[in-house]
Coordinates of C-alpha atoms in Angstrom, one line a residue:
Chain A
M220 CA 3.5 22.2 -20.7
K221 CA 3.7 19.1 -22.9
H222 CA 6.7 18.5 -25.1
L223 CA 6.8 15.9 -27.8
L224 CA 10.3 14.5 -27.4
A225 CA 12.5 13.8 -30.3
F226 CA 13.5 10.4 -28.9
T227 CA 11.3 7.4 -29.4
A228 CA 10.7 4.4 -27.2
L229 CA 12.2 1.4 -28.9
F230 CA 10.4 -1.6 -27.5
A231 CA 11.6 -3.8 -30.4
L232 CA 15.3 -3.3 -30.0
A233 CA 17.0 -4.6 -26.9
P234 CA 20.6 -3.6 -26.3
P235 CA 22.7 -6.7 -26.1
A236 CA 23.8 -5.8 -22.6
A237 CA 20.3 -5.8 -21.4
A238 CA 19.9 -9.6 -21.5
Q239 CA 23.0 -10.3 -19.4
D240 CA 21.4 -10.0 -16.0
L241 CA 18.4 -12.2 -16.6
G242 CA 18.0 -15.7 -15.2
E243 CA 15.9 -18.5 -16.5
R244 CA 12.6 -17.6 -18.1
V245 CA 9.6 -17.8 -15.9
P246 CA 6.7 -20.0 -17.2
E247 CA 3.5 -18.1 -17.9
G248 CA 0.5 -18.9 -15.9
A249 CA -2.7 -20.3 -17.6
A250 CA -6.1 -18.9 -17.0
V251 CA -8.3 -20.6 -14.4
E252 CA -11.6 -21.8 -15.8
S253 CA -14.5 -21.1 -13.4
I254 CA -17.4 -23.5 -13.0
L255 CA -20.3 -23.9 -10.7
S256 CA -20.2 -20.3 -9.7
D257 CA -23.7 -19.5 -8.4
D258 CA -23.2 -16.9 -5.7
D259 CA -26.7 -16.1 -4.5
G260 CA -26.0 -12.5 -5.1
E261 CA -26.6 -11.3 -1.6
E262 CA -24.3 -8.7 -0.2
G263 CA -21.6 -9.7 2.3
L264 CA -22.4 -9.9 6.0
S265 CA -21.3 -6.3 6.4
G266 CA -22.4 -4.1 3.6
G267 CA -21.2 -0.8 5.1
E268 CA -18.0 1.1 4.5
V269 CA -16.1 -0.3 7.5
I270 CA -15.8 -4.0 8.2
D271 CA -16.9 -5.0 11.6
E272 CA -13.6 -6.6 12.5
L273 CA -14.5 -7.7 15.9
A274 CA -17.4 -9.7 14.6
L275 CA -15.1 -11.4 12.1
Q276 CA -12.4 -12.0 14.7
N277 CA -15.0 -13.7 16.9
L278 CA -16.5 -15.7 14.1
D279 CA -15.8 -19.4 14.6
I280 CA -14.8 -20.3 11.1
V281 CA -13.5 -23.8 10.2
I282 CA -11.7 -24.8 7.0
A283 CA -11.7 -28.5 6.7
G284 CA -9.4 -30.6 4.4
F285 CA -10.8 -30.8 0.9
A286 CA -12.1 -34.3 0.0
A287 CA -11.0 -36.3 -3.0
D288 CA -13.7 -38.4 -4.8
R289 CA -11.0 -41.1 -5.4
D290 CA -7.4 -41.0 -4.1
V291 CA -5.5 -41.0 -7.4
P292 CA -2.0 -39.9 -8.5
T293 CA -1.7 -36.2 -9.6
A294 CA 1.2 -34.1 -10.7
A295 CA 0.1 -31.6 -8.0
N296 CA 1.0 -33.8 -5.1
A297 CA 3.4 -36.8 -4.8
N298 CA 0.9 -38.5 -2.4
G299 CA -2.2 -38.3 -4.6
T300 CA -5.4 -36.3 -4.7
A301 CA -6.4 -37.0 -1.0
A302 CA -3.2 -35.5 0.3
L303 CA -3.6 -32.6 -2.2
G304 CA -7.1 -32.0 -0.8
K305 CA -5.7 -31.5 2.7
E306 CA -3.0 -29.2 1.3
I307 CA -5.7 -27.1 -0.5
G308 CA -7.5 -26.7 2.8
R309 CA -4.2 -25.6 4.5
V310 CA -3.7 -22.9 1.8
V311 CA -7.2 -21.6 2.2
F312 CA -6.7 -21.6 6.0
G313 CA -3.3 -19.8 5.7
N314 CA -4.8 -17.1 3.4
L315 CA -7.7 -16.3 5.8
K316 CA -5.5 -16.5 8.9
N317 CA -2.7 -14.3 7.6
N318 CA -5.2 -11.7 6.4
G319 CA -5.6 -10.7 10.0
L320 CA -9.4 -10.3 9.9
F321 CA -10.2 -13.9 10.9
K322 CA -9.1 -16.3 13.5
P323 CA -9.9 -19.5 11.6
T324 CA -9.4 -23.2 12.5
G325 CA -7.5 -25.3 9.9
P326 CA -7.7 -28.8 8.5
D327 CA -5.2 -30.2 10.9
S328 CA -7.4 -29.4 13.9
V329 CA -10.7 -30.7 12.7
P330 CA -12.1 -34.0 11.4
Q331 CA -11.6 -34.7 7.7
P332 CA -15.0 -34.8 5.9
S333 CA -15.7 -37.5 3.3
F334 CA -16.5 -36.6 -0.3
A335 CA -20.2 -37.1 0.2
Q336 CA -20.2 -34.8 3.2
I337 CA -18.9 -31.9 1.1
T338 CA -22.3 -31.1 -0.3
A339 CA -24.1 -32.6 2.8
P340 CA -22.2 -31.5 5.9
S341 CA -22.3 -33.5 9.1
W342 CA -24.0 -30.7 10.9
G343 CA -23.9 -32.4 14.3
T344 CA -20.1 -32.6 14.2
W345 CA -19.8 -28.9 13.7
T346 CA -22.6 -27.6 16.0
S347 CA -21.1 -29.6 18.8
R348 CA -17.8 -27.8 18.1
S349 CA -19.6 -24.4 18.2
T350 CA -18.5 -23.8 14.6
E351 CA -20.4 -20.9 13.0
M352 CA -18.9 -20.9 9.5
L353 CA -17.7 -24.0 7.6
V354 CA -15.6 -24.2 4.5
H355 CA -15.7 -27.5 2.6
G356 CA -14.3 -28.4 -0.7
Y357 CA -13.3 -31.2 -3.0
V358 CA -10.7 -32.1 -5.5
Q359 CA -11.3 -34.3 -8.5
A360 CA -8.7 -35.5 -11.1
R361 CA -10.1 -35.2 -14.6
P362 CA -9.4 -37.5 -17.5
D363 CA -7.7 -34.6 -19.3
G364 CA -5.1 -34.4 -16.5
R365 CA -6.5 -31.2 -15.0
L366 CA -8.1 -30.8 -11.6
T367 CA -11.6 -29.7 -10.6
V368 CA -11.7 -28.0 -7.3
G369 CA -15.0 -27.1 -5.6
C370 CA -15.4 -24.8 -2.6
Y371 CA -18.5 -24.3 -0.4
L372 CA -19.2 -21.9 2.5
Y373 CA -21.8 -23.0 5.0
D374 CA -23.5 -21.2 7.8
V375 CA -23.6 -23.9 10.4
T376 CA -26.2 -22.2 12.6
L377 CA -28.6 -21.8 9.7
Q378 CA -27.5 -25.2 8.3
D379 CA -27.5 -23.4 4.9
E380 CA -25.0 -22.9 2.0
L381 CA -24.0 -19.3 1.6
V382 CA -21.9 -19.5 -1.5
R383 CA -20.0 -22.0 -3.7
G384 CA -17.4 -21.9 -6.5
G385 CA -15.5 -24.3 -8.6
W386 CA -12.5 -24.1 -10.9
V387 CA -10.7 -26.2 -13.4
V388 CA -6.9 -25.8 -13.1
Q389 CA -3.7 -27.4 -14.4
P390 CA -2.0 -29.4 -11.7
R391 CA 0.8 -26.8 -11.4
D392 CA -1.9 -24.1 -10.7
W393 CA -3.6 -26.0 -7.8
R394 CA -2.7 -23.2 -5.3
R395 CA -4.6 -20.8 -7.5
A396 CA -7.8 -22.8 -6.9
A397 CA -7.2 -22.6 -3.2
H398 CA -6.7 -18.8 -3.5
K399 CA -9.9 -18.5 -5.5
C400 CA -11.7 -20.4 -2.7
A401 CA -10.2 -18.1 0.0
D402 CA -11.2 -15.1 -2.1
L403 CA -14.8 -16.4 -2.4
V404 CA -15.0 -16.9 1.4
Y405 CA -13.4 -13.5 2.1
S406 CA -15.6 -11.7 -0.3
R407 CA -18.8 -13.3 1.0
L408 CA -18.0 -12.6 4.7
T409 CA -16.6 -9.1 4.3
G410 CA -18.4 -7.7 1.3
E411 CA -15.0 -6.7 -0.1
S412 CA -13.5 -7.6 -3.5
P413 CA -11.1 -10.5 -3.6
F414 CA -7.3 -10.3 -3.6
F415 CA -5.7 -13.6 -2.6
D416 CA -5.4 -14.9 -6.2
S417 CA -2.8 -12.3 -7.1
R418 CA 1.0 -11.9 -7.4
I419 CA 3.6 -9.7 -6.0
A420 CA 6.8 -8.4 -7.6
Y421 CA 9.6 -7.2 -5.3
I422 CA 13.3 -6.8 -4.8
A423 CA 15.2 -9.6 -3.0
E424 CA 18.2 -8.3 -1.0
T425 CA 21.3 -10.0 0.2
G426 CA 24.8 -9.0 1.2
P427 CA 26.3 -6.3 3.3
K428 CA 24.6 -2.9 3.7
D429 CA 27.2 -1.0 1.7
N430 CA 27.2 -3.5 -1.2
R431 CA 23.7 -5.0 -1.3
T432 CA 22.9 -7.5 -4.1
K433 CA 19.4 -6.7 -5.3
R434 CA 17.4 -9.1 -7.5
L435 CA 14.0 -8.8 -9.2
A436 CA 11.7 -11.5 -7.9
I437 CA 8.1 -12.5 -8.1
M438 CA 5.8 -14.7 -5.9
D439 CA 2.2 -15.4 -5.2
S440 CA 0.4 -13.2 -2.7
D441 CA 1.0 -15.7 0.0
G442 CA 4.8 -16.0 -0.8
A443 CA 4.5 -19.3 -2.6
N444 CA 5.9 -20.0 -6.1
H445 CA 8.8 -17.7 -5.5
R446 CA 11.1 -17.0 -8.5
F447 CA 14.1 -14.8 -9.2
I448 CA 14.0 -13.0 -12.5
T449 CA 17.5 -11.4 -12.4
T450 CA 20.7 -12.9 -11.3
G451 CA 21.9 -10.1 -9.1
R452 CA 25.0 -9.2 -11.1
S453 CA 23.6 -5.7 -11.4
T454 CA 21.3 -3.8 -9.1
A455 CA 17.5 -4.1 -9.8
L456 CA 15.0 -1.8 -8.1
T457 CA 11.3 -0.7 -8.0
P458 CA 9.4 -3.3 -10.1
R459 CA 5.8 -2.9 -11.2
Y460 CA 3.5 -5.7 -12.7
S461 CA 1.5 -4.8 -15.7
P462 CA -2.2 -5.1 -15.1
D463 CA -2.3 -8.3 -17.3
Y464 CA 0.8 -9.8 -15.6
S465 CA 2.5 -10.2 -19.0
K466 CA 5.2 -7.6 -18.3
L467 CA 7.3 -6.1 -15.5
L468 CA 8.7 -2.6 -15.4
Y469 CA 11.7 -2.2 -13.3
L470 CA 14.9 -0.2 -12.8
S471 CA 18.3 -1.9 -13.6
Y472 CA 21.9 -0.8 -13.5
V473 CA 22.7 -3.5 -16.1
D474 CA 24.5 -1.0 -18.4
G475 CA 26.0 0.9 -15.4
N476 CA 23.3 3.6 -15.4
P477 CA 19.9 3.5 -13.6
R478 CA 17.4 2.9 -16.4
I479 CA 13.9 1.5 -16.7
Y480 CA 13.3 -1.7 -18.6
V481 CA 10.2 -3.5 -19.8
Y482 CA 10.6 -7.3 -19.0
D483 CA 8.3 -9.5 -21.1
I484 CA 7.5 -12.5 -18.9
G485 CA 6.3 -14.6 -22.0
T486 CA 9.5 -14.1 -24.0
G487 CA 11.9 -13.6 -21.1
R488 CA 13.4 -10.6 -22.9
Q489 CA 13.6 -7.0 -21.9
T490 CA 13.8 -3.6 -23.6
L491 CA 14.6 -0.1 -22.6
I492 CA 11.5 2.1 -21.9
T493 CA 13.1 4.9 -23.9
E494 CA 16.1 4.9 -26.1
N495 CA 17.9 7.7 -24.4
R496 CA 21.1 8.4 -22.6
N497 CA 19.5 10.0 -19.6
P498 CA 18.7 8.1 -16.4
T499 CA 15.1 7.0 -15.9
F500 CA 13.3 6.1 -12.6
A501 CA 10.0 5.3 -11.0
P502 CA 8.0 3.3 -13.6
R503 CA 4.2 3.0 -13.3
W504 CA 1.4 1.5 -15.4
S505 CA -1.9 3.1 -16.1
P506 CA -4.8 0.9 -14.7
D507 CA -5.7 -0.2 -18.3
G508 CA -2.1 -1.1 -19.1
K509 CA -2.1 1.3 -22.2
W510 CA 0.3 3.9 -20.7
I511 CA 3.5 3.9 -18.8
L512 CA 4.7 6.7 -16.6
Y513 CA 8.4 7.2 -16.0
S514 CA 10.6 9.9 -14.6
M515 CA 13.7 11.1 -16.4
A516 CA 16.6 13.3 -15.2
V517 CA 18.0 15.7 -17.8
A518 CA 21.0 17.6 -16.6
G519 CA 20.0 16.8 -13.0
D520 CA 16.4 18.0 -13.4
T521 CA 13.8 15.2 -13.1
D522 CA 10.4 15.3 -14.8
I523 CA 7.5 12.8 -15.3
Y524 CA 6.9 11.5 -18.9
R525 CA 4.2 9.3 -20.4
V526 CA 4.7 6.8 -23.2
S527 CA 2.3 4.3 -24.8
S528 CA 3.0 0.7 -23.6
Q529 CA 3.2 -0.1 -27.3
G530 CA 6.1 2.3 -27.8
G531 CA 6.2 5.6 -29.7
P532 CA 7.1 9.1 -28.6
S533 CA 7.2 10.2 -25.0
V534 CA 5.2 13.2 -23.7
R535 CA 6.6 15.3 -20.8
L536 CA 3.9 15.9 -18.2
T537 CA 5.8 18.2 -15.8
N538 CA 8.2 21.0 -16.4
T539 CA 8.9 22.7 -13.1
P540 CA 12.6 22.9 -12.0
G541 CA 13.4 20.3 -9.4
I542 CA 12.4 16.7 -8.9
D543 CA 9.0 15.6 -10.2
I544 CA 8.8 11.9 -9.8
G545 CA 6.6 8.8 -9.6
G546 CA 3.0 9.2 -10.5
S547 CA 0.0 7.0 -9.8
Y548 CA -3.2 7.0 -11.9
S549 CA -6.7 7.3 -10.4
P550 CA -8.6 4.1 -11.2
D551 CA -10.5 5.8 -14.0
G552 CA -7.2 7.0 -15.6
S553 CA -8.3 10.6 -15.6
K554 CA -5.9 11.9 -12.9
I555 CA -2.3 11.3 -11.7
V556 CA -1.0 11.9 -8.2
F557 CA 2.7 12.5 -8.1
E558 CA 5.6 13.7 -5.9
S559 CA 7.5 17.0 -6.4
D560 CA 10.0 19.1 -4.4
R561 CA 9.1 22.3 -6.3
S562 CA 8.0 23.9 -3.0
G563 CA 11.4 23.0 -1.5
V564 CA 10.7 19.6 0.0
Q565 CA 8.8 16.5 -1.2
Q566 CA 5.1 17.1 -1.4
C567 CA 2.2 15.3 -3.2
Y568 CA 0.4 16.9 -6.2
V569 CA -2.5 15.9 -8.5
M570 CA -2.7 16.7 -12.2
D571 CA -5.0 15.7 -15.1
A572 CA -3.7 12.8 -17.1
D573 CA -2.4 15.2 -19.8
G574 CA -0.3 17.1 -17.3
S575 CA -2.6 20.0 -16.9
N576 CA -4.1 21.5 -13.6
Q577 CA -1.2 20.6 -11.3
K578 CA -2.3 21.2 -7.7
R579 CA -0.6 20.5 -4.5
I580 CA -2.7 18.3 -2.1
S581 CA -0.5 17.7 0.9
F582 CA -0.2 20.5 3.5
G583 CA 0.3 18.6 6.7
G584 CA 3.8 19.9 7.4
S585 CA 5.5 16.6 6.7
R586 CA 7.2 15.4 3.5
C587 CA 4.8 13.6 1.2
A588 CA 6.4 10.9 -1.0
T589 CA 5.5 7.9 -3.2
P590 CA 1.8 8.6 -3.4
E591 CA -0.3 5.6 -4.7
W592 CA -4.0 5.9 -5.7
S593 CA -6.2 3.2 -4.2
P594 CA -7.8 0.8 -6.8
R595 CA -11.1 1.9 -5.2
G596 CA -10.3 5.6 -5.8
D597 CA -11.2 6.8 -2.4
Q598 CA -7.8 7.0 -0.8
I599 CA -4.2 7.8 -1.6
A600 CA -1.4 6.0 0.3
F601 CA 1.9 7.7 0.7
T602 CA 5.2 7.7 2.6
N603 CA 5.4 10.4 5.3
A604 CA 9.1 11.1 4.4
S605 CA 9.6 13.1 7.6
N606 CA 8.9 10.3 10.0
F607 CA 8.9 7.4 7.5
H608 CA 5.5 6.1 8.4
I609 CA 2.9 4.8 5.9
S610 CA -0.1 7.1 5.7
V611 CA -3.3 7.5 3.8
M612 CA -5.3 10.6 2.8
S613 CA -8.3 11.4 0.7
P614 CA -7.6 12.4 -3.0
S615 CA -8.0 16.0 -2.0
G616 CA -5.4 15.7 0.8
G617 CA -7.7 15.6 3.7
N618 CA -8.3 12.9 6.4
V619 CA -4.7 12.0 6.8
R620 CA -4.3 8.9 8.9
T621 CA -1.0 7.2 9.9
L622 CA -1.1 3.4 9.6
T623 CA 2.4 2.2 10.6
D624 CA 5.2 3.2 13.1
G625 CA 8.4 1.4 12.0
W626 CA 11.8 3.1 12.0
Q627 CA 11.6 3.4 8.3
D628 CA 8.5 2.3 6.3
E629 CA 8.3 3.4 2.7
A630 CA 6.8 2.7 -0.7
P631 CA 3.2 1.7 -0.1
T632 CA 1.3 -0.2 -2.9
W633 CA -2.3 -1.5 -2.7
A634 CA -3.8 -4.9 -2.7
P635 CA -6.1 -5.3 -5.7
N636 CA -9.2 -4.8 -3.5
G637 CA -7.9 -1.5 -2.0
R638 CA -8.2 -2.8 1.5
I639 CA -4.6 -3.8 2.3
I640 CA -1.4 -1.8 1.8
Q641 CA 2.0 -3.4 1.3
F642 CA 5.2 -1.6 2.0
F643 CA 8.8 -2.3 3.1
R644 CA 10.4 -1.7 6.4
T645 CA 14.1 -1.0 7.0
E646 CA 15.7 -1.7 10.4
R647 CA 17.9 1.0 11.9
G648 CA 21.6 0.2 11.8
S649 CA 21.6 -3.2 10.1
G650 CA 19.6 -1.9 7.1
K651 CA 17.8 -5.2 6.9
T652 CA 14.5 -5.0 5.0
G653 CA 11.3 -6.9 4.9
L654 CA 7.8 -6.8 3.3
W655 CA 4.9 -5.8 5.5
Q656 CA 1.2 -5.6 5.0
V657 CA -1.2 -3.4 7.0
D658 CA -5.0 -3.0 6.6
L659 CA -6.7 0.4 6.5
T660 CA -7.4 0.4 10.3
G661 CA -3.6 0.2 10.9
R662 CA -4.3 -2.5 13.5
N663 CA -3.7 -5.6 11.5
E664 CA 0.0 -5.5 10.5
R665 CA 2.0 -8.5 9.5
R666 CA 5.3 -9.4 7.9
L667 CA 5.1 -11.3 4.6
P668 CA 7.7 -14.1 4.8
T669 CA 10.3 -14.0 2.0
P670 CA 13.3 -16.3 1.5
V671 CA 15.8 -13.3 1.9
D672 CA 15.5 -9.6 2.8
A673 CA 13.0 -7.8 0.6
S674 CA 12.0 -4.3 -0.5
D675 CA 10.0 -2.4 -3.2
P676 CA 6.9 -4.6 -3.2
A677 CA 4.3 -4.1 -5.9
W678 CA 1.0 -6.0 -6.1
G679 CA -0.6 -7.0 -9.4
P680 CA -4.3 -7.2 -9.9
I681 CA -6.5 -10.2 -9.2
L682 CA -5.6 -13.0 -11.7
P683 CA -8.0 -13.9 -14.5
Chain B
M216 CA 45.2 30.6 -22.8
K217 CA 42.2 31.8 -21.0
N218 CA 41.9 28.5 -19.2
R219 CA 45.4 28.8 -18.0
L220 CA 44.7 32.1 -16.4
I221 CA 41.7 30.7 -14.7
I222 CA 43.7 27.8 -13.4
A223 CA 46.4 30.1 -12.1
A224 CA 43.7 32.1 -10.2
L225 CA 42.2 29.0 -8.9
L226 CA 45.5 27.6 -7.6
T227 CA 45.8 30.7 -5.5
G228 CA 42.3 30.3 -4.3
T229 CA 42.8 26.7 -3.4
V230 CA 45.9 27.4 -1.4
A231 CA 43.9 30.0 0.6
L232 CA 41.1 27.5 1.1
G233 CA 43.4 24.7 1.8
A234 CA 42.8 25.0 5.5
C235 CA 39.1 24.5 5.2
K236 CA 38.1 21.1 6.4
P237 CA 35.5 19.2 4.4
K238 CA 32.1 19.2 6.0
A239 CA 32.0 15.4 6.6
P240 CA 33.1 14.6 10.1
D241 CA 35.7 11.9 9.2
Q242 CA 38.2 11.6 6.5
L243 CA 37.2 9.1 4.0
P244 CA 39.3 6.0 3.7
P245 CA 41.3 5.9 0.4
D246 CA 40.0 3.8 -2.4
P247 CA 41.8 0.6 -3.3
V248 CA 45.4 1.2 -4.4
E249 CA 46.7 0.1 -7.7
T250 CA 50.4 0.1 -7.4
T251 CA 51.8 -1.7 -10.4
A252 CA 54.5 0.7 -11.7
P253 CA 56.4 3.7 -10.5
D254 CA 55.0 7.0 -11.2
I255 CA 56.7 8.4 -14.2
D256 CA 54.9 11.7 -14.5
D257 CA 53.8 13.1 -11.2
G258 CA 53.9 16.7 -12.4
N259 CA 52.7 19.3 -10.0
F260 CA 50.7 16.8 -8.1
G261 CA 53.4 14.2 -7.6
Q262 CA 53.9 14.3 -3.8
Q263 CA 53.1 10.6 -3.6
Q264 CA 55.3 7.7 -4.7
G265 CA 53.8 4.6 -6.2
A266 CA 50.4 5.6 -7.5
Q267 CA 50.3 5.4 -11.3
L268 CA 48.8 8.2 -13.4
G269 CA 45.4 7.1 -14.6
S270 CA 44.7 5.3 -11.3
Q271 CA 42.1 6.5 -8.8
Q272 CA 44.8 6.5 -6.1
H273 CA 46.9 8.9 -8.2
F274 CA 43.9 11.2 -8.4
V275 CA 43.0 10.9 -4.7
D276 CA 46.5 11.6 -3.6
A277 CA 46.9 14.5 -6.0
V278 CA 43.7 16.2 -4.8
N279 CA 44.5 15.4 -1.2
G280 CA 41.3 13.4 -0.7
Q281 CA 39.2 16.1 -2.1
N282 CA 37.6 13.9 -4.8
V283 CA 34.5 13.7 -2.5
I284 CA 32.2 16.6 -1.7
F285 CA 29.4 16.6 0.8
F286 CA 25.8 18.0 0.9
D287 CA 23.3 19.0 3.5
T288 CA 20.0 17.0 3.8
D289 CA 17.9 17.4 0.6
R290 CA 20.4 19.9 -0.8
Y291 CA 22.6 19.8 -3.9
N292 CA 24.2 23.3 -3.8
I293 CA 28.0 23.7 -4.0
D294 CA 29.3 25.5 -0.9
S295 CA 32.7 27.0 -0.4
A296 CA 34.3 23.8 0.8
D297 CA 32.8 21.9 -2.2
A298 CA 34.0 24.7 -4.5
A299 CA 37.6 24.4 -3.2
A300 CA 37.5 20.6 -3.6
L301 CA 36.1 20.9 -7.2
Q302 CA 38.7 23.6 -8.1
T303 CA 41.5 21.1 -7.0
Q304 CA 39.8 18.4 -9.1
A305 CA 39.5 20.8 -12.1
M306 CA 43.2 21.6 -11.9
Y307 CA 44.1 17.9 -12.0
L308 CA 41.8 17.3 -15.0
Q309 CA 43.4 20.3 -16.8
R310 CA 46.8 18.9 -16.0
Y311 CA 45.9 15.5 -17.4
P312 CA 43.6 16.1 -20.3
Q313 CA 43.7 12.4 -21.3
L314 CA 41.7 11.4 -18.2
N315 CA 37.9 11.4 -17.9
I316 CA 35.9 11.1 -14.7
T317 CA 32.6 9.7 -13.5
V318 CA 30.9 11.7 -10.8
E319 CA 28.7 9.5 -8.6
G320 CA 25.9 11.1 -6.7
H321 CA 24.9 9.5 -3.3
C322 CA 22.3 10.1 -0.7
D323 CA 21.7 9.1 2.9
E324 CA 19.3 6.3 3.9
R325 CA 16.7 8.7 5.3
G326 CA 15.0 9.4 2.0
T327 CA 12.6 7.4 -0.2
R328 CA 14.4 5.3 -2.8
E329 CA 13.1 6.9 -6.0
Y330 CA 13.5 10.5 -4.8
N331 CA 17.1 9.6 -3.7
L332 CA 17.9 8.4 -7.2
A333 CA 16.8 11.7 -8.6
L334 CA 18.6 13.7 -5.8
G335 CA 21.8 11.7 -6.4
E336 CA 21.6 12.6 -10.1
R337 CA 21.1 16.2 -9.2
R338 CA 24.1 16.2 -6.8
A339 CA 26.3 14.6 -9.4
N340 CA 25.2 17.2 -12.0
A341 CA 25.9 20.0 -9.6
A342 CA 29.4 18.8 -9.2
K343 CA 29.7 18.3 -13.0
N344 CA 28.4 21.8 -13.8
Y345 CA 30.8 23.4 -11.4
L346 CA 33.7 21.5 -13.0
V347 CA 32.5 22.6 -16.4
S348 CA 32.3 26.2 -15.2
L349 CA 36.0 25.9 -14.4
G350 CA 36.8 24.9 -17.9
V351 CA 36.6 21.1 -17.9
S352 CA 34.9 19.8 -21.0
P353 CA 31.4 18.3 -20.3
D354 CA 32.4 15.4 -22.6
R355 CA 34.9 14.3 -20.0
I356 CA 32.5 14.0 -17.1
R357 CA 29.9 11.3 -16.8
T358 CA 27.4 11.3 -14.0
V359 CA 25.6 8.4 -12.3
S360 CA 23.3 8.4 -9.4
Q361 CA 23.6 5.6 -6.8
G362 CA 20.7 7.1 -4.7
K363 CA 20.9 5.5 -1.3
E364 CA 22.2 2.2 -2.6
R365 CA 25.9 2.5 -1.8
P366 CA 26.5 4.1 1.6
V367 CA 30.1 4.6 2.6
D368 CA 29.2 4.6 6.3
T369 CA 26.7 2.0 7.3
A370 CA 25.7 3.4 10.7
S371 CA 22.3 4.9 11.1
N372 CA 23.1 8.3 12.7
E373 CA 23.6 11.9 11.7
S374 CA 27.3 11.7 11.2
A375 CA 27.0 8.6 9.0
W376 CA 24.2 10.3 7.0
A377 CA 26.4 13.4 6.5
R378 CA 29.2 11.2 5.1
N379 CA 26.9 9.4 2.8
R380 CA 25.4 12.6 1.2
R381 CA 28.2 13.0 -1.3
A382 CA 29.4 13.3 -4.8
V383 CA 32.5 11.1 -5.6
S384 CA 34.7 11.8 -8.6
I385 CA 36.3 8.6 -10.0
V386 CA 38.9 8.6 -12.7
I387 CA 38.3 6.5 -15.8
S388 CA 41.6 5.9 -17.6

């Protein structure tokens, strides 16, 4: 079953050609320091398995502009900290609105609170507007050049604070403080884990359908801070963020062959995942970042391999004739769900992490492709490759539910909280592509704006 | 010696199969022409004037457009029409041992991206293996999968998909 391969992964040596398609290095993000976090520890408003969406949709929630203690210049906004405070409110509003669960009111539609009112809301103002939930916040320029951002969620009916959080950020990271605030509000109101403060890697597409230019790109979960990693001189496909955001795995044709590279965001350099002449596809990280799965075709026969993210020998996990490809670890790292056409057409299988106990789980009569284990462990998302709709099932293959109905939807990946699935949709004829998100009910679906056409989205975890 | 006998046998077979149309509904447009010098050695394949030996056009002309073979959905087997086309390609490669080829494997858009990369590789290898079985050295044949990334017909219908499920042989001079 397992074969130690003679070839070794050479993470230290990059072929000269590998660097040719890379653009300018992307600056690494700094950690965000958390202060004043004193969540009262209560569960969210709905503690059960399913969020009461209707209640959340009907909830009158207001996000006001954040107040500045003094309006002073900041690198984060040309018009000073007061203007920055308004922008932070808009970002929080945008996060909650685009999530689909809420119908919030934003800072441009409500009075701007003063700095003193952030911790002592003007209750009369909000009760007269029938506001039920109120988000307040402030921004303060620190002597060290950084910014302190505070965030408060109030229940207007009870005239009580539900939760607060605060963060110290570099001016360039101001949006992250807004995402942290949106995460705090989302978590408190839904009982779910946060996910706004995360990033997405994807493939930016331009040009005619028969000669598309495909570039590796990254952006924040709301589409901001967009950056291209590759220049587009060679085709890039199927990126995956490492769990610590320090690296990206992706496929590049930079040497003329489809092969998987590890791109180091800190150094801006990339290396082949395995020093081997065979084509490699479908890279995946283990949840702890210690292992990488990839698929390799040898004489036309594709199997799944595992290699340490530190390099070393590869271990072959599958050995049936045909195409065994992909692979997604369960959150505890003990199992892998993958795709194989050993039965004749694409179906989904589960195996132990060492390749043993391979068992088919999909029996619905449709093709099962690109399975991805939810970070919560309770569901597996996949592409129904017969009708090209995104679906979910239990890890044993039961309870199949179809979530989307585009002409061609494929390649689901999970938000860090396991509640939203991202995928890409291709239009019939034109071949134009875009990134879409859908929640687990299938009812809240939205397109994620991207500067150009987009495919192969992959979500990273919540940022530290 | 042995190879020559095989080639002779294949020539006969190819003539007999010559009437078979390729599976794809439309004839593929020829690749870009490189016409820089008159053909000085057109050998048994030299019906065309202008295409230079070593160019893709010379190869395409010589094999009468049969440098492309086609596949059914999800399949990679070599059927009789494919076999006839590959026999013609093998004869050309035997005639010009200085030439190497790349076989590109392609898929239609109605498949998931990663599976199509693997399937394109399988199709390219099926074509390569058949050429090798006809006596062409494996060292002369490189394979590359383009998955669904490079369709030749950009429409979204059955006939376009049939044209896109293909393995294309390209001469490297």
